[in-house]
PDB file of C-alpha atoms in Angstrom:
ATOM      1  CA  UNK C   1      62.802  79.091  60.238  1.00 51.00           C
ATOM      2  CA  UNK C   2      66.168  78.442  58.167  1.00 56.00           C
ATOM      3  CA  UNK C   3      68.228  75.638  59.258  1.00 57.00           C
ATOM      4  CA  UNK C   4      72.003  75.723  58.671  1.00 54.00           C
ATOM      5  CA  UNK C   5      73.539  72.902  56.153  1.00 63.00           C
ATOM      6  CA  UNK C   6      75.304  69.746  57.863  1.00 61.00           C
ATOM      7  CA  UNK C   7      78.592  71.014  56.396  1.00 62.00           C
ATOM      8  CA  UNK C   8      78.165  74.440  58.197  1.00 58.00           C
ATOM      9  CA  UNK C   9      77.345  72.876  61.410  1.00 51.00           C
ATOM     10  CA  UNK C  10      80.497  70.289  61.177  1.00 47.00           C
ATOM     11  CA  UNK C  11      82.885  73.028  60.165  1.00 57.00           C
ATOM     12  CA  UNK C  12      81.441  75.274  63.051  1.00 52.00           C
ATOM     13  CA  UNK C  13      81.656  72.418  65.711  1.00 53.00           C
ATOM     14  CA  UNK C  14      85.461  71.498  64.301  1.00 55.00           C
ATOM     15  CA  UNK C  15      86.440  75.297  64.884  1.00 52.00           C
ATOM     16  CA  UNK C  16      85.271  74.917  68.377  1.00 61.00           C
ATOM     17  CA  UNK C  17      86.935  71.858  69.507  1.00 53.00           C
ATOM     18  CA  UNK C  18      90.002  73.152  67.518  1.00 50.00           C
ATOM     19  CA  UNK C  19      90.319  76.538  69.421  1.00 51.00           C
ATOM     20  CA  UNK C  20      89.485  74.558  72.773  1.00 48.00           C
ATOM     21  CA  UNK C  21      92.263  72.244  72.029  1.00 47.00           C
ATOM     22  CA  UNK C  22      94.575  74.922  71.682  1.00 43.00           C
ATOM     23  CA  UNK C  23      93.391  76.840  74.641  1.00 42.00           C
ATOM     24  CA  UNK C  24      94.234  73.626  76.809  1.00 47.00           C
ATOM     25  CA  UNK C  25      97.243  72.934  74.998  1.00 51.00           C
ATOM     26  CA  UNK C  26      99.325  75.781  75.557  1.00 63.00           C
ATOM     27  CA  UNK C  27      98.766  77.158  79.054  1.00 76.00           C
ATOM     28  CA  UNK C  28     100.117  80.661  79.581  1.00 92.00           C
ATOM     29  CA  UNK C  29     103.132  81.540  81.720  1.00 95.00           C
ATOM     30  CA  UNK C  30     100.552  83.354  84.465  1.00 95.00           C
ATOM     31  CA  UNK C  31      98.385  80.171  84.396  1.00 95.00           C
ATOM     32  CA  UNK C  32     101.304  77.574  84.881  1.00 96.00           C
ATOM     33  CA  UNK C  33     102.753  79.801  87.569  1.00 97.00           C
ATOM     34  CA  UNK C  34      99.339  79.692  89.789  1.00 96.00           C
ATOM     35  CA  UNK C  35      98.425  76.230  88.974  1.00 95.00           C
ATOM     36  CA  UNK C  36     102.077  74.756  89.721  1.00 95.00           C
ATOM     37  CA  UNK C  37     103.859  77.400  91.732  1.00 96.00           C
ATOM     38  CA  UNK C  38     101.820  79.976  93.630  1.00 96.00           C
ATOM     39  CA  UNK C  39     100.969  77.239  96.064  1.00 94.00           C
ATOM     40  CA  UNK C  40     104.178  77.258  97.649  1.00 93.00           C
ATOM     41  CA  UNK C  41     105.752  80.503  96.336  1.00 95.00           C
ATOM     42  CA  UNK C  42     102.662  82.372  96.638  1.00 96.00           C
ATOM     43  CA  UNK C  43     100.577  84.097  94.120  1.00 96.00           C
ATOM     44  CA  UNK C  44     102.661  87.283  94.469  1.00 96.00           C
ATOM     45  CA  UNK C  45     105.700  85.220  94.118  1.00 97.00           C
ATOM     46  CA  UNK C  46     106.955  86.326  97.918  1.00 96.00           C
ATOM     47  CA  UNK C  47     107.220  82.720  99.157  1.00 93.00           C
ATOM     48  CA  UNK C  48     104.078  82.548 101.369  1.00 91.00           C
ATOM     49  CA  UNK C  49     101.766  80.501  99.786  1.00 91.00           C
ATOM     50  CA  UNK C  50      99.533  78.077 101.621  1.00 91.00           C
ATOM     51  CA  UNK C  51     101.487  74.706 101.303  1.00 88.00           C
ATOM     52  CA  UNK C  52     104.308  76.411 102.995  1.00 84.00           C
ATOM     53  CA  UNK C  53     101.793  76.123 106.287  1.00 83.00           C
ATOM     54  CA  UNK C  54     101.463  72.277 105.628  1.00 85.00           C
ATOM     55  CA  UNK C  55     104.746  71.009 106.136  1.00 77.00           C
ATOM     56  CA  UNK C  56     106.624  72.073 109.335  1.00 80.00           C
ATOM     57  CA  UNK C  57     110.005  73.703 108.408  1.00 80.00           C
ATOM     58  CA  UNK C  58     109.429  73.938 105.035  1.00 80.00           C
ATOM     59  CA  UNK C  59     110.601  77.105 103.448  1.00 84.00           C
ATOM     60  CA  UNK C  60     110.272  78.447  99.845  1.00 90.00           C
ATOM     61  CA  UNK C  61     112.196  81.229  98.094  1.00 92.00           C
ATOM     62  CA  UNK C  62     111.029  84.724  97.673  1.00 96.00           C
ATOM     63  CA  UNK C  63     111.067  84.828  93.815  1.00 97.00           C
ATOM     64  CA  UNK C  64     110.511  88.672  93.928  1.00 98.00           C
ATOM     65  CA  UNK C  65     114.024  89.116  95.764  1.00 97.00           C
ATOM     66  CA  UNK C  66     116.186  86.945  92.672  1.00 97.00           C
ATOM     67  CA  UNK C  67     117.681  89.679  90.819  1.00 97.00           C
ATOM     68  CA  UNK C  68     118.312  91.510  94.257  1.00 97.00           C
ATOM     69  CA  UNK C  69     120.398  88.250  95.425  1.00 96.00           C
ATOM     70  CA  UNK C  70     122.367  88.656  92.119  1.00 97.00           C
ATOM     71  CA  UNK C  71     123.182  92.210  92.123  1.00 96.00           C
ATOM     72  CA  UNK C  72     120.559  93.369  90.482  1.00 96.00           C
ATOM     73  CA  UNK C  73     120.748  91.165  87.500  1.00 97.00           C
ATOM     74  CA  UNK C  74     118.024  88.494  86.792  1.00 98.00           C
ATOM     75  CA  UNK C  75     119.976  85.260  86.219  1.00 98.00           C
ATOM     76  CA  UNK C  76     117.514  83.541  83.567  1.00 98.00           C
ATOM     77  CA  UNK C  77     119.888  80.632  83.002  1.00 96.00           C
ATOM     78  CA  UNK C  78     120.045  79.834  86.617  1.00 95.00           C
ATOM     79  CA  UNK C  79     116.427  80.197  87.506  1.00 96.00           C
ATOM     80  CA  UNK C  80     115.516  77.915  84.088  1.00 97.00           C
ATOM     81  CA  UNK C  81     117.691  75.246  85.506  1.00 94.00           C
ATOM     82  CA  UNK C  82     116.412  75.498  89.064  1.00 93.00           C
ATOM     83  CA  UNK C  83     112.740  75.263  87.576  1.00 95.00           C
ATOM     84  CA  UNK C  84     113.763  72.405  85.107  1.00 94.00           C
ATOM     85  CA  UNK C  85     115.514  70.691  87.690  1.00 91.00           C
ATOM     86  CA  UNK C  86     117.245  67.749  85.460  1.00 89.00           C
ATOM     87  CA  UNK C  87     120.757  68.830  85.605  1.00 87.00           C
ATOM     88  CA  UNK C  88     120.959  67.504  88.983  1.00 76.00           C
ATOM     89  CA  UNK C  89     120.930  63.676  89.680  1.00 65.00           C
ATOM     90  CA  UNK C  90     117.750  63.690  91.447  1.00 58.00           C
ATOM     91  CA  UNK C  91     118.938  60.408  93.717  1.00 60.00           C
ATOM     92  CA  UNK C  92     121.813  62.520  94.757  1.00 56.00           C
ATOM     93  CA  UNK C  93     119.660  66.048  95.991  1.00 59.00           C
ATOM     94  CA  UNK C  94     116.976  66.163  98.064  1.00 59.00           C
ATOM     95  CA  UNK C  95     114.830  68.987  96.479  1.00 67.00           C
ATOM     96  CA  UNK C  96     111.548  70.559  97.767  1.00 76.00           C
ATOM     97  CA  UNK C  97     110.002  71.421  94.493  1.00 85.00           C
ATOM     98  CA  UNK C  98     109.214  68.778  91.394  1.00 89.00           C
ATOM     99  CA  UNK C  99     111.247  68.404  88.700  1.00 90.00           C
ATOM    100  CA  UNK C 100     109.255  70.434  86.058  1.00 93.00           C
ATOM    101  CA  UNK C 101     111.573  69.290  83.058  1.00 93.00           C
ATOM    102  CA  UNK C 102     109.684  65.960  83.722  1.00 91.00           C
ATOM    103  CA  UNK C 103     106.146  66.952  85.021  1.00 92.00           C
ATOM    104  CA  UNK C 104     106.067  69.240  81.623  1.00 94.00           C
ATOM    105  CA  UNK C 105     106.545  66.371  79.548  1.00 92.00           C
ATOM    106  CA  UNK C 106     103.537  65.601  77.139  1.00 89.00           C
ATOM    107  CA  UNK C 107     101.987  62.211  77.743  1.00 88.00           C
ATOM    108  CA  UNK C 108     103.273  59.444  75.396  1.00 87.00           C
ATOM    109  CA  UNK C 109     105.830  61.984  73.816  1.00 88.00           C
ATOM    110  CA  UNK C 110     108.176  61.808  76.794  1.00 86.00           C
ATOM    111  CA  UNK C 111     111.897  62.924  76.301  1.00 85.00           C
ATOM    112  CA  UNK C 112     111.151  63.390  72.624  1.00 91.00           C
ATOM    113  CA  UNK C 113     112.435  66.270  70.619  1.00 93.00           C
ATOM    114  CA  UNK C 114     109.188  67.697  70.791  1.00 92.00           C
ATOM    115  CA  UNK C 115     108.340  67.191  74.148  1.00 93.00           C
ATOM    116  CA  UNK C 116     111.871  68.587  75.103  1.00 93.00           C
ATOM    117  CA  UNK C 117     110.916  71.859  73.069  1.00 94.00           C
ATOM    118  CA  UNK C 118     107.524  72.144  74.655  1.00 94.00           C
ATOM    119  CA  UNK C 119     109.283  71.776  78.119  1.00 95.00           C
ATOM    120  CA  UNK C 120     111.538  74.636  77.129  1.00 96.00           C
ATOM    121  CA  UNK C 121     108.849  76.713  75.882  1.00 96.00           C
ATOM    122  CA  UNK C 122     106.707  76.311  79.141  1.00 96.00           C
ATOM    123  CA  UNK C 123     110.031  76.657  81.381  1.00 97.00           C
ATOM    124  CA  UNK C 124     111.187  79.759  79.596  1.00 97.00           C
ATOM    125  CA  UNK C 125     107.613  81.185  79.765  1.00 97.00           C
ATOM    126  CA  UNK C 126     107.873  80.829  83.756  1.00 97.00           C
ATOM    127  CA  UNK C 127     111.515  82.221  83.771  1.00 98.00           C
ATOM    128  CA  UNK C 128     109.732  85.476  81.843  1.00 97.00           C
ATOM    129  CA  UNK C 129     106.954  85.655  84.479  1.00 97.00           C
ATOM    130  CA  UNK C 130     109.166  85.306  87.327  1.00 98.00           C
ATOM    131  CA  UNK C 131     111.310  88.075  86.078  1.00 97.00           C
ATOM    132  CA  UNK C 132     108.241  90.504  85.885  1.00 97.00           C
ATOM    133  CA  UNK C 133     107.599  89.802  89.772  1.00 97.00           C
ATOM    134  CA  UNK C 134     111.026  91.290  90.658  1.00 97.00           C
ATOM    135  CA  UNK C 135     111.160  93.991  93.186  1.00 92.00           C
ATOM    136  CA  UNK C 136     111.794  97.211  91.706  1.00 82.00           C
TER     137      UNK C 136
END
């Protein structure tokens, strides 16, 4: 039986670690939606996620009707700003939704240019995903 050289084993293990790290570091828009949004907005975006039943009187937006509520045009910037949540002063506004612009900040890089670029990428991808949910 032939054995692999240590260098080849090391390179193979590093490749596996690198691929796993990239997959973990860059969540897809759909996985971000399922993890962070679907509990309230529902898997289908219609606003009937399981968490809505937990808090009496709590309602959430039907994300499939955003374009319809804006004359058939999808308001990308408005949707982005609502998800990001940092344009409002949190102490002055009671929000039912987390401020994802802070939540999506990578650990130990908070508010750095790199962190803000990552937040922009993730929220922009969520906006793209929500646009695909629009009722036809």
